[in-house]
Amino acid sequence: MLKSTHKPIGGSQQLAEGWTEHKAPTGHLYYYNAATKQSTYTRPAAPVDAPTPIAPIGPSQSFLQYQSVGPGFPQGEDRGSRGGFQGNRGGRPGNDRPRPQPTDRPKSRHLIPGFEPWVLVHTKLGRRFVFHTEKQQSYWRIPDKLKDGILQLDQQRIKEKTEALQKTNEPVSTGEAPGAAERPEVHNPDGDDSSEYEEVEVTDDEDDENPTKRQKTFEIPDEPIEYNEDDIAFQLATMGEEYGLDPGEYDDGNMENWEEGAAGLELTEEDAVALFRDLLNDAAINPFSPWEKLVEEGKLVDDTRYTALTSMKARKETWDEWSREKMKAMRYMRAKEEKKDPRIPYLSFLQQNANPKLYWPEFRRKFKKEAVMRDTSMTDKDREKYYREHIKRLALPSSTLKTDLLALLKDQPLSKLNRSSNMDSLPPAVLGDIRFISMDPSTRDGYVEAFITTLNPAPEIVEAEDSEEIIRMKKEKERRQKALNDREAFVREEKRKQQRDLQHGKGVLRYQELELERAMQVNKKGLKGQLVGEGADVMDTG
Amino acid sequence: MPAIRHASKRKPPPAGFSDIEDDLLIFSNKMKDAENAPSTNVPRHQVHWPIFQISHQRSRYVYELYYEKEAISKQLYDYLLKNGYADAMLIAKWKKTGYEKLCCLRCVQTKETNFNSTCVCRVPKAQLKEDQAVECVSCGCRGCASSD
Ligand SMILES: [Zn+2]
Ligand SMILES: [Zn+2]
């Protein structure tokens, strides 16, 4: 993906929006615009007079920027230890382009009384920024000097809204916008007026479709009068939570807010690792799978234990360790089981080499050097017995063999044979049974696999001999889980508080804005009705 | 392209194959998708990038299972190489100092490049200009020097 991780630092050399810098094989630098798929050797510089083009950007867009600090984006320490492909999974332009975002656009603007070239712009998504019409500059953050003017504007608007609300209670017949005569601003409530959009356009053409991924470097203003960085941060947090990310992964600037409570709980780093391991165990993840698959599937993300570890790097490390141990344990178990029962290797040898044309003495002579034929834990007499029986069974009809095989499988307890079993983890009781080798493996394996899918998942491990250790581990696991749940509850509460504060701050105003919009809609309709009426008059006279 | 499932006629794969069979199948399917993906709207030099990348990922997968995690047997590892589940040549490079992360063989073949040197993606990040974006033409690699 041609997504540059280069972030504009500011200054006159900044690239125009949507463009990324790349190096051609010849060594030349060239520039690519992922949105328009254009490329050029001439550097598309951003207009110098707009050094901080704070274009209206959907909060979700900036979220994607932070999200990209995920597995394998070549950003410092987040880069894994693997080869060079980490950064460009998908490869083609367009493959992992962010999903379509609701694009925000200016909806209305109001001259700020007393600061005339400045305009307050409201966007479709309910945010606002200020715009200097002469300098063609815009800012999310409202400069302090304008605050008085905006406060005045807001008060005025609230007053108008109240009036408008009162008017809408009367029959809408006049079509006259309430207070329109005195209002110093242009108000366009339905937001689809493209000519006005042009006017408030922030910088040049690219900018409105490809707004800057803006760094959040502002201090957060106290005034409750604006929809600003606070709100964006909040939206980021909400979306981050939906994606199962931790605060640290989408918003560094806001960390202190979380740190106080969210980190002040008894969830140690070890706990976090252990929780993630619990999750891997419980989700019955195949330790042989590649880590990338886990990430791509995103199955684990919904589990709160996924976020116990705060970075992708930590998750990958834990995964590496866990899968290593798990695979080792699996191999050890299998080796042990096979060692225990000498029949298993012998029967599998029979399956490959037994031949109805060979009598036992001939067979024994032919393979006398094989390890399975010399294994002292099995007598020759037993070997002969199995050989004869196996040869005899080979003559049976395949339907009988299938029935026998299924009977053998059904005999296995669920703890030994269950849905997570596979051909390499069949219980020794199956592998060491003559019924298992009677059918050709290619046919047999199909039956076994089909049978496994009909089974239930493995039952909970019942405490056995070393039950004390197991009980201790269980208790430990419960404690971890509880600590995590406590933290989650805390975070949720924090979030609720944040939301409440936000709504308290701007709620009244926003509500009234909506009311006003409704009022204006109605009035516009009324106006339209009148215009149509006039048109009809003209027709009549003409 | 290796066969996805071992044909029933052939010798069964070594033990442990079924542990990784599903994931190998996923790689194979991805590879198929990449091979069949429409190449319109894709710059010509980029057409094969996804194929290189999947091939790299799959080789890396096999390599790590055997060399780093010691999770599969020598027998199975050899079987995988023989049946094209991993690129033996590329893995051979990874075992050499300085090539631990090499993206593809093309990027170290000097003859194929325009200026008789290895690909730009082999240049350590430390030697590049600050923020200089690297994306090699042959496979889309963004840098695979060992020091990165
Ligand atoms: Zn490379
Ligand atoms: Zn390459």
XYZ file of C-alpha atoms and ligand atoms in Angstrom:
692
model
C 0.000 0.000 0.000
C 1.337 3.324 -0.928
C 0.649 4.774 2.383
C 3.448 6.933 3.542
C 4.152 7.030 7.187
C 5.752 10.338 6.655
C 3.979 12.948 8.621
C 4.126 16.536 7.556
C 6.161 18.412 10.077
C 5.132 21.843 8.952
C 7.023 24.504 7.094
C 6.914 25.569 3.503
C 8.221 22.307 2.076
C 5.144 20.416 3.120
C 3.501 18.168 0.551
C 0.023 18.956 -0.603
C -2.676 16.871 0.934
C -3.143 13.351 -0.297
C 0.319 13.144 -1.818
C 3.054 10.850 -0.644
C 6.691 10.808 -1.564
C 8.325 7.761 -3.122
C 11.563 6.851 -4.713
C 11.614 5.606 -8.252
C 13.996 2.814 -9.207
C 16.090 5.387 -10.964
C 16.581 7.183 -7.696
C 14.306 10.071 -8.526
C 11.750 11.089 -6.045
C 8.208 11.040 -7.247
C 4.871 11.801 -5.733
C 1.774 9.734 -5.667
C -1.764 10.549 -4.801
C -3.539 7.435 -3.617
C -6.953 8.991 -3.985
C -6.607 10.196 -7.554
C -4.010 7.562 -8.519
C -1.949 10.342 -10.069
C 1.793 10.410 -9.945
C 4.187 13.161 -10.811
C 7.822 14.119 -10.514
C 6.952 17.683 -9.634
C 6.523 18.109 -5.955
C 2.953 19.119 -5.250
C 3.633 21.588 -2.498
C 0.976 22.698 -0.119
C 0.096 26.366 -0.414
C 2.529 28.341 1.652
C -0.091 30.613 3.068
C -1.894 27.711 4.642
C 0.729 26.135 6.830
C -1.745 24.395 9.075
C -4.602 23.409 6.834
C -6.968 22.228 9.439
C -9.432 20.835 7.036
C -12.564 19.199 8.253
C -11.566 15.640 8.855
C -13.799 12.884 9.987
C -12.708 11.636 13.357
C -12.752 8.140 12.003
C -10.195 9.113 9.433
C -7.756 10.228 11.985
C -8.549 7.078 13.862
C -7.294 5.072 10.952
C -4.065 6.897 11.185
C -3.614 5.697 14.690
C -4.882 2.280 13.897
C -2.142 1.887 11.397
C 0.253 1.596 14.275
C -0.646 -2.001 14.277
C 1.072 -5.188 13.424
C 3.750 -4.650 10.941
C 3.579 -1.053 10.131
C 7.084 0.149 9.770
C 6.953 2.571 12.608
C 9.874 2.279 14.912
C 9.560 -0.322 17.589
C 6.247 -1.608 16.367
C 8.016 -3.154 13.509
C 8.370 -6.837 14.031
C 11.512 -8.815 13.534
C 10.355 -10.305 10.298
C 11.211 -9.589 6.752
C 10.512 -6.643 4.623
C 6.884 -7.235 3.864
C 5.460 -6.188 7.127
C 4.574 -2.753 6.003
C 2.697 -3.532 2.876
C 0.428 -6.417 3.316
C -1.971 -6.462 0.465
C 0.483 -4.923 -1.873
C -1.711 -3.194 -4.380
C -2.906 0.297 -4.089
C -6.488 0.132 -3.084
C -6.315 -3.169 -1.344
C -6.210 -1.873 2.136
C -7.460 1.550 1.514
C -9.492 2.767 4.458
C -13.123 1.912 4.109
C -15.275 4.771 2.924
C -15.671 7.430 5.541
C -18.548 9.741 6.005
C -16.994 12.898 4.655
C -17.608 15.942 6.639
C -18.356 19.196 4.936
C -19.160 22.676 5.984
C -22.839 23.222 6.474
C -23.296 26.749 7.542
C -21.236 29.758 8.359
C -21.691 32.829 10.401
C -19.710 35.998 10.471
C -18.308 36.490 13.920
C -19.585 39.846 15.105
C -16.767 42.254 15.786
C -14.168 40.077 14.048
C -15.533 40.423 10.565
C -13.160 38.588 8.287
C -13.516 35.601 10.629
C -16.298 33.170 10.016
C -17.577 30.394 12.247
C -18.284 27.290 10.189
C -20.507 24.441 11.271
C -19.987 21.096 9.605
C -22.394 18.414 8.639
C -21.057 16.158 11.358
C -21.826 18.768 13.928
C -18.377 20.194 14.481
C -17.224 23.712 14.032
C -14.139 25.594 13.118
C -13.198 29.155 12.364
C -12.177 30.425 8.990
C -10.415 33.602 8.023
C -11.949 34.569 4.705
C -9.142 36.863 3.626
C -6.174 34.770 4.651
C -7.992 31.599 3.647
C -6.981 29.912 6.856
C -9.042 27.731 9.085
C -8.615 26.350 12.558
C -10.406 23.785 14.631
C -9.146 25.448 17.669
C -10.755 28.762 18.092
C -8.238 31.503 18.818
C -8.779 33.087 22.186
C -9.352 36.503 20.753
C -12.392 35.262 18.863
C -14.031 33.687 21.832
C -15.939 36.734 22.909
C -17.338 37.141 19.465
C -18.349 33.516 19.245
C -19.939 33.614 22.639
C -21.973 36.545 21.453
C -22.845 34.677 18.307
C -23.919 31.657 20.276
C -26.077 33.676 22.601
C -27.657 35.358 19.661
C -28.314 32.050 17.997
C -29.848 30.591 21.096
C -32.109 33.569 21.318
C -33.118 33.181 17.714
C -33.727 29.532 18.174
C -35.992 30.135 21.055
C -37.877 32.635 18.989
C -37.958 30.256 16.068
C -39.283 27.524 18.271
C -42.037 29.760 19.435
C -42.860 30.684 15.893
C -43.041 27.106 14.719
C -45.757 26.574 17.237
C -47.868 28.943 15.218
C -49.101 27.861 11.810
C -46.281 28.161 9.274
C -47.696 30.423 6.696
C -45.519 33.461 6.386
C -42.409 31.818 5.006
C -40.366 34.530 6.573
C -37.266 33.359 8.358
C -37.346 34.468 11.947
C -35.032 37.307 12.612
C -33.581 37.008 9.140
C -33.427 40.721 8.683
C -31.124 41.410 11.586
C -28.978 38.354 11.317
C -25.483 39.156 10.186
C -24.783 35.663 8.961
C -25.673 33.518 6.064
C -27.413 30.463 7.294
C -27.897 27.464 5.151
C -29.528 24.799 7.206
C -29.913 21.979 4.731
C -26.223 21.757 4.085
C -26.280 20.766 0.443
C -25.516 24.110 -1.005
C -22.356 23.460 -2.940
C -21.691 27.064 -3.821
C -21.375 27.883 -0.210
C -19.181 24.899 0.223
C -16.838 26.379 -2.339
C -16.647 29.551 -0.397
C -15.561 27.989 2.818
C -13.211 25.591 1.179
C -10.138 25.442 3.230
C -7.114 25.325 0.991
C -6.860 23.900 -2.468
C -8.684 21.210 -4.347
C -7.109 18.164 -2.820
C -7.673 19.308 0.645
C -11.322 18.813 1.081
C -11.178 15.190 0.034
C -7.877 14.373 1.631
C -7.655 16.342 4.765
C -4.502 16.419 6.759
C -4.053 13.782 9.308
C -3.624 16.274 11.939
C -1.507 15.814 14.977
C -3.281 16.637 18.121
C -0.976 19.151 19.591
C -3.525 21.514 21.004
C -4.153 22.099 24.598
C -7.734 21.428 25.344
C -9.739 24.606 25.808
C -11.931 24.872 28.833
C -14.830 26.592 27.207
C -17.757 24.301 26.643
C -18.785 26.195 23.591
C -17.087 24.222 20.892
C -16.989 20.834 19.407
C -13.327 20.283 19.214
C -10.337 18.157 20.106
C -12.132 16.838 23.153
C -14.879 15.470 21.044
C -12.545 14.004 18.514
C -10.572 12.366 21.262
C -13.739 10.981 22.680
C -14.851 9.630 19.346
C -11.451 8.119 18.861
C -11.736 6.441 22.194
C -15.136 5.049 21.380
C -14.008 3.739 18.051
C -10.804 2.462 19.522
C -12.794 0.495 22.005
C -14.885 -0.979 19.240
C -11.741 -2.229 17.636
C -10.442 -3.595 20.875
C -7.543 -1.255 21.070
C -6.150 0.173 24.195
C -5.929 3.886 24.790
C -2.211 3.824 24.129
C -2.773 2.495 20.684
C -4.920 5.231 19.313
C -4.242 8.216 21.432
C -1.055 9.024 23.158
C -2.045 12.530 23.933
C -4.828 11.442 26.191
C -2.955 8.900 28.208
C -2.883 10.732 31.529
C -6.629 10.589 31.675
C -6.541 6.838 31.563
C -3.394 6.302 33.480
C -4.740 7.521 36.778
C -7.430 4.969 37.118
C -6.986 2.475 34.375
C -3.452 1.705 35.356
C -3.830 2.099 39.052
C -5.297 -1.364 39.393
C -3.728 -4.524 40.398
C -3.171 -5.767 36.886
C 0.526 -6.338 36.629
C 2.424 -6.952 33.450
C 2.621 -10.622 34.311
C -1.116 -10.689 34.767
C -1.594 -9.096 31.391
C 0.610 -11.699 29.761
C -1.128 -14.487 31.635
C -4.544 -13.147 30.627
C -3.541 -13.131 27.013
C -2.285 -16.662 27.368
C -5.539 -17.686 28.997
C -7.314 -16.271 26.007
C -5.136 -18.230 23.601
C -5.788 -21.387 25.564
C -9.508 -20.867 25.859
C -9.973 -19.967 22.231
C -8.374 -23.272 21.248
C -5.969 -21.520 18.926
C -3.746 -23.760 16.870
C -0.229 -22.916 18.062
C 1.077 -23.873 14.645
C -0.778 -21.043 12.947
C 1.053 -17.945 11.793
C 0.601 -14.899 13.989
C -0.521 -12.849 10.996
C -3.477 -15.129 10.568
C -4.603 -14.465 14.099
C -4.346 -10.752 13.519
C -6.112 -10.855 10.198
C -8.957 -12.982 11.432
C -9.476 -10.656 14.343
C -11.387 -13.284 16.275
C -9.707 -12.556 19.567
C -10.167 -8.832 19.424
C -13.615 -8.977 20.979
C -12.333 -10.585 24.117
C -11.395 -8.111 26.824
C -8.326 -10.166 27.621
C -6.981 -9.186 24.224
C -6.543 -5.633 25.423
C -4.913 -6.656 28.681
C -1.687 -6.361 26.763
C -1.418 -2.863 25.458
C 0.677 -3.197 22.358
C 0.789 -5.410 19.344
C 4.431 -6.005 20.034
C 3.692 -7.409 23.468
C 0.934 -9.598 22.053
C 3.225 -10.982 19.418
C 5.907 -11.734 21.973
C 3.438 -13.496 24.208
C 2.094 -15.403 21.260
C 5.582 -16.501 20.248
C 6.326 -17.774 23.692
C 2.970 -19.432 24.125
C 2.964 -21.173 20.756
C 6.508 -22.374 21.260
C 5.669 -23.969 24.576
C 2.415 -25.356 23.341
C 3.957 -26.988 20.312
C 6.747 -28.422 22.391
C 4.270 -29.862 24.866
C 2.249 -31.376 22.064
C 5.273 -33.050 20.576
C 6.367 -34.308 23.950
C 2.956 -35.780 24.711
C 2.792 -37.530 21.391
C 6.258 -38.946 21.687
C 5.485 -40.180 25.177
C 2.268 -41.807 24.138
C 3.830 -43.549 21.226
C 6.626 -44.793 23.368
C 4.221 -46.215 25.844
C 2.487 -48.406 23.360
C 4.763 -50.376 21.023
C 1.739 -51.554 19.109
C 1.289 -48.106 17.575
C 4.460 -48.017 15.486
C 4.120 -51.725 14.750
C 0.570 -51.448 13.483
C 1.395 -48.456 11.369
C 4.269 -50.454 9.929
C 1.908 -53.322 9.207
C -0.456 -51.019 7.460
C 2.286 -49.938 5.103
C 4.006 -53.242 4.526
C 1.738 -56.168 5.285
C 0.827 -58.106 2.217
C -1.739 -60.917 1.961
C 0.659 -62.746 -0.339
C 3.259 -63.023 2.408
C 2.928 -65.553 5.189
C 4.098 -64.453 8.615
C 7.542 -66.199 8.453
C 8.228 -64.599 5.095
C 7.150 -61.203 6.326
C 9.279 -61.539 9.460
C 12.317 -62.565 7.446
C 11.886 -59.770 4.957
C 11.691 -56.995 7.577
C 13.800 -58.501 10.351
C 16.120 -55.508 10.417
C 13.352 -52.976 10.973
C 13.231 -51.354 14.400
C 9.585 -52.252 14.911
C 10.382 -55.915 14.369
C 13.149 -55.861 16.963
C 11.417 -53.763 19.625
C 11.861 -55.797 22.782
C 8.839 -54.346 24.503
C 6.725 -56.484 22.208
C 6.963 -60.234 21.824
C 7.277 -61.962 18.479
C 4.207 -63.912 19.357
C 2.163 -60.750 19.607
C 3.612 -59.502 16.369
C 2.570 -62.695 14.649
C -0.912 -62.509 16.141
C -1.457 -58.964 14.894
C -0.067 -59.811 11.492
C -2.432 -62.739 10.973
C -5.408 -60.811 12.232
C -4.604 -57.849 10.051
C -4.262 -59.971 6.927
C -7.532 -61.680 7.734
C -9.302 -58.363 8.173
C -8.055 -57.087 4.837
C -10.374 -59.604 3.185
C -13.449 -58.240 4.942
C -15.947 -56.055 3.063
C -15.243 -52.366 3.419
C -18.635 -51.705 4.997
C -17.672 -53.973 7.904
C -14.344 -52.237 8.230
C -16.046 -48.862 8.324
C -18.496 -50.007 10.986
C -15.616 -51.353 13.038
C -13.690 -48.139 12.704
C -16.637 -46.011 13.777
C -17.283 -48.326 16.720
C -13.666 -47.870 17.772
C -13.942 -44.090 17.538
C -17.206 -44.029 19.454
C -15.582 -45.941 22.276
C -13.163 -43.103 22.961
C -13.941 -40.773 25.859
C -14.524 -37.153 24.983
C -11.457 -36.120 26.936
C -9.281 -38.127 24.535
C -11.104 -37.604 21.275
C -13.049 -34.397 20.737
C -13.688 -31.667 18.264
C -10.223 -30.201 18.574
C -8.538 -33.507 17.780
C -6.873 -33.980 14.437
C -5.184 -36.812 12.613
C -1.971 -36.128 14.464
C -3.520 -36.106 17.887
C -5.587 -39.247 17.891
C -5.584 -41.095 21.201
C -3.180 -44.036 21.508
C -6.103 -46.332 22.126
C -7.178 -45.664 18.557
C -3.753 -45.831 16.999
C -2.973 -49.066 18.813
C -6.115 -50.821 17.683
C -6.127 -53.274 14.812
C -9.403 -51.824 13.553
C -7.664 -48.549 12.864
C -5.278 -49.954 10.257
C -7.676 -52.105 8.293
C -8.692 -49.430 5.846
C -6.566 -47.549 3.376
C -5.445 -44.333 5.115
C -6.800 -42.098 2.382
C -10.310 -43.470 2.886
C -10.007 -43.939 6.597
C -8.739 -40.424 7.350
C -11.771 -38.960 5.659
C -14.071 -40.982 7.911
C -12.108 -40.071 11.011
C -12.079 -36.374 10.171
C -15.799 -36.417 9.460
C -16.408 -38.212 12.737
C -14.347 -35.669 14.670
C -16.466 -32.811 13.390
C -19.547 -34.407 14.924
C -17.960 -34.457 18.375
C -18.371 -31.976 21.179
C -15.539 -29.741 22.321
C -13.103 -31.045 24.884
C -14.575 -31.146 28.375
C -13.187 -29.006 31.166
C -10.133 -30.556 32.675
C -11.075 -32.393 35.814
C -8.628 -32.040 38.646
C -6.592 -35.164 38.928
C -3.538 -36.198 40.950
C -1.676 -32.933 41.245
C -4.949 -31.218 41.987
C -3.421 -28.746 44.403
C -1.369 -27.186 41.659
C -4.333 -27.144 39.358
C -6.547 -25.513 41.935
C -3.915 -22.886 42.564
C -3.678 -22.169 38.853
C -7.425 -21.953 38.547
C -7.622 -19.533 41.425
C -4.863 -17.473 39.899
C -6.728 -17.386 36.615
C -9.907 -16.284 38.319
C -8.079 -13.529 40.151
C -6.612 -12.249 36.898
C -9.951 -12.309 35.215
C -11.498 -10.416 38.073
C -8.788 -7.794 38.000
C -9.410 -7.369 34.309
C -13.141 -7.114 34.782
C -12.633 -4.507 37.472
C -10.471 -2.530 35.159
C -12.985 -2.792 32.356
C -15.719 -1.584 34.663
C -13.550 1.292 35.730
C -12.766 2.268 32.180
C -16.419 2.077 31.238
C -17.306 4.298 34.153
C -14.601 6.763 33.141
C -15.943 6.802 29.647
C -19.456 7.397 30.861
C -18.217 10.254 32.977
C -16.383 11.753 30.050
C -19.429 11.481 27.916
C -21.599 13.011 30.560
C -19.236 15.927 30.951
C -19.120 16.453 27.242
C -22.816 16.383 26.888
C -23.279 18.626 29.807
C -20.882 21.081 28.260
C -22.468 21.351 24.901
C -25.664 19.422 25.157
C -28.012 22.305 25.678
C -26.560 24.238 22.822
C -26.550 21.329 20.433
C -30.089 20.475 21.211
C -31.183 23.957 20.504
C -29.231 24.022 17.292
C -31.115 20.974 16.139
C -34.365 22.578 17.071
C -33.452 25.609 15.083
C -32.586 23.497 12.102
C -35.984 21.919 12.240
C -37.549 25.272 12.457
C -35.599 26.501 9.488
C -36.537 23.489 7.436
C -40.151 24.162 7.997
C -39.705 27.781 7.138
C -37.920 26.950 3.974
C -40.719 24.719 2.913
C -43.097 27.529 3.638
C -40.989 29.814 1.523
C -40.909 27.322 -1.298
C -44.650 27.034 -1.155
C -44.933 30.731 -1.535
C -42.503 30.805 -4.456
C -44.448 28.112 -6.225
C -47.551 30.129 -5.635
C -45.931 33.146 -7.223
C -44.759 31.066 -10.152
C -48.312 29.963 -10.680
C -49.386 33.579 -10.643
C -46.888 34.383 -13.366
C -48.164 31.490 -15.434
C -51.650 32.728 -15.014
C -50.895 36.209 -16.148
C -48.656 35.099 -18.991
C 2.015 -23.868 -6.876
C 2.048 -26.877 -4.660
C -0.882 -29.196 -4.541
C -3.175 -28.170 -1.754
C -4.117 -31.586 -0.523
C -1.840 -34.493 -0.899
C -3.202 -36.804 -3.526
C -4.458 -39.983 -1.952
C -2.235 -42.079 -4.168
C 0.961 -40.506 -3.010
C 2.825 -41.372 0.131
C 1.154 -39.690 3.076
C 2.966 -36.593 4.368
C 5.136 -36.967 7.459
C 3.623 -36.758 10.905
C 2.776 -33.266 12.008
C 1.503 -32.217 8.619
C -2.078 -32.082 9.770
C -1.086 -29.524 12.413
C -0.223 -27.039 9.717
C -2.350 -28.301 6.865
C -5.167 -25.795 7.367
C -2.837 -22.848 7.501
C -0.970 -23.986 4.432
C -4.311 -24.231 2.692
C -5.050 -20.638 3.632
C -1.756 -19.574 2.099
C -2.525 -21.540 -1.031
C -5.916 -19.930 -1.353
C -4.436 -16.497 -0.876
C -1.905 -17.283 -3.540
C -4.616 -18.373 -5.920
C -6.578 -15.210 -5.254
C -3.497 -13.114 -5.894
C -2.773 -14.942 -9.112
C -6.305 -14.526 -10.348
C -6.742 -10.954 -9.203
C -7.476 -8.590 -12.058
C -4.402 -6.602 -12.962
C -6.164 -3.682 -14.519
C -5.494 -0.430 -12.684
C -2.347 -1.900 -11.222
C 0.934 -0.426 -12.405
C 2.639 -3.104 -14.386
C 5.633 -3.477 -12.128
C 3.322 -4.039 -9.183
C 1.328 -6.880 -10.657
C 3.445 -9.571 -9.049
C 3.939 -7.920 -5.697
C 1.168 -9.782 -3.877
C 2.483 -13.071 -5.167
C 5.985 -12.272 -3.940
C 4.598 -11.257 -0.606
C 2.503 -14.342 -0.035
C 5.361 -16.521 -1.136
C 7.594 -14.685 1.323
C 5.098 -15.044 4.163
C 4.645 -18.718 3.554
C 8.356 -19.415 3.377
C 8.790 -17.396 6.543
C 6.094 -19.448 8.202
C 7.777 -22.731 7.389
C 11.204 -21.335 8.239
C 10.118 -20.169 11.670
C 8.342 -23.393 12.465
C 11.477 -25.347 11.776
C 14.399 -23.106 12.702
C 13.025 -20.725 15.283
C 10.277 -22.615 17.043
C 11.565 -26.097 16.366
C 7.979 -27.149 16.029
C 8.201 -29.431 13.018
C 10.409 -32.383 12.264
C 13.252 -32.394 9.764
C 11.236 -34.916 7.797
C 8.250 -32.650 7.561
C 10.396 -29.614 6.803
C 12.061 -31.431 3.907
C 8.698 -32.577 2.679
C 7.415 -28.994 2.686
C 10.412 -27.753 0.733
C 10.153 -30.576 -1.740
C 6.496 -29.903 -2.335
C 6.910 -26.213 -2.845
C 5.396 -24.977 0.386
C 8.476 -22.878 0.969
C 11.240 -21.420 -1.159
C 14.403 -23.322 -0.281
C 16.624 -20.795 -2.037
C 15.187 -17.893 -0.109
C 15.452 -19.758 3.181
C 19.054 -20.556 2.380
C 19.668 -16.820 2.137
C 17.992 -16.119 5.467
C 20.494 -18.350 7.164
C 23.325 -16.118 6.001
C 24.442 -13.108 7.981
C 23.117 -9.918 6.516
C 20.278 -11.608 4.699
C 18.109 -12.539 7.673
C 15.152 -10.550 6.442
C 15.661 -10.633 2.705
C 12.378 -10.082 0.905
C 12.996 -11.961 -2.310
C 15.791 -13.329 -4.420
C 15.278 -10.764 -7.133
C 16.342 -7.980 -4.831
C 19.849 -9.371 -4.450
C 20.348 -10.244 -8.079
C 22.406 -7.351 -9.318
C 22.042 -8.148 -12.987
C 18.357 -7.514 -13.120
C 18.404 -4.044 -11.722
C 18.952 -0.881 -13.626
C 22.245 0.059 -12.123
C 24.057 -3.112 -11.327
C 23.530 -2.958 -7.636
C 21.179 -4.622 -5.244
C 17.734 -3.228 -4.681
C 17.124 -0.041 -2.734
C 15.199 -2.028 -0.124
C 18.467 -3.634 0.949
C 19.870 -0.296 2.070
C 19.720 0.024 5.860
C 17.326 2.660 7.082
C 20.161 4.346 8.918
C 21.858 5.117 5.629
C 18.798 6.621 4.062
C 17.648 10.165 4.355
C 15.277 10.868 7.160
C 11.732 9.924 6.214
C 12.752 8.772 2.796
C 10.111 6.334 1.670
C 11.428 3.116 0.206
C 9.422 0.769 -1.878
C 11.304 -1.500 -4.170
C 10.061 -2.111 -7.685
C 10.583 -5.824 -7.887
C 8.440 -6.941 -4.974
C 7.181 -3.857 -3.166
C 9.495 -4.383 -0.230
C 9.853 -1.453 2.117
C 13.217 -2.299 3.451
C 14.695 -5.612 4.444
C 18.165 -4.815 5.684
C 19.119 -6.870 8.706
C 19.755 -3.788 10.789
C 16.286 -2.373 10.245
Zn 13.684 -6.126 0.147
Zn 12.331 -8.093 -2.994
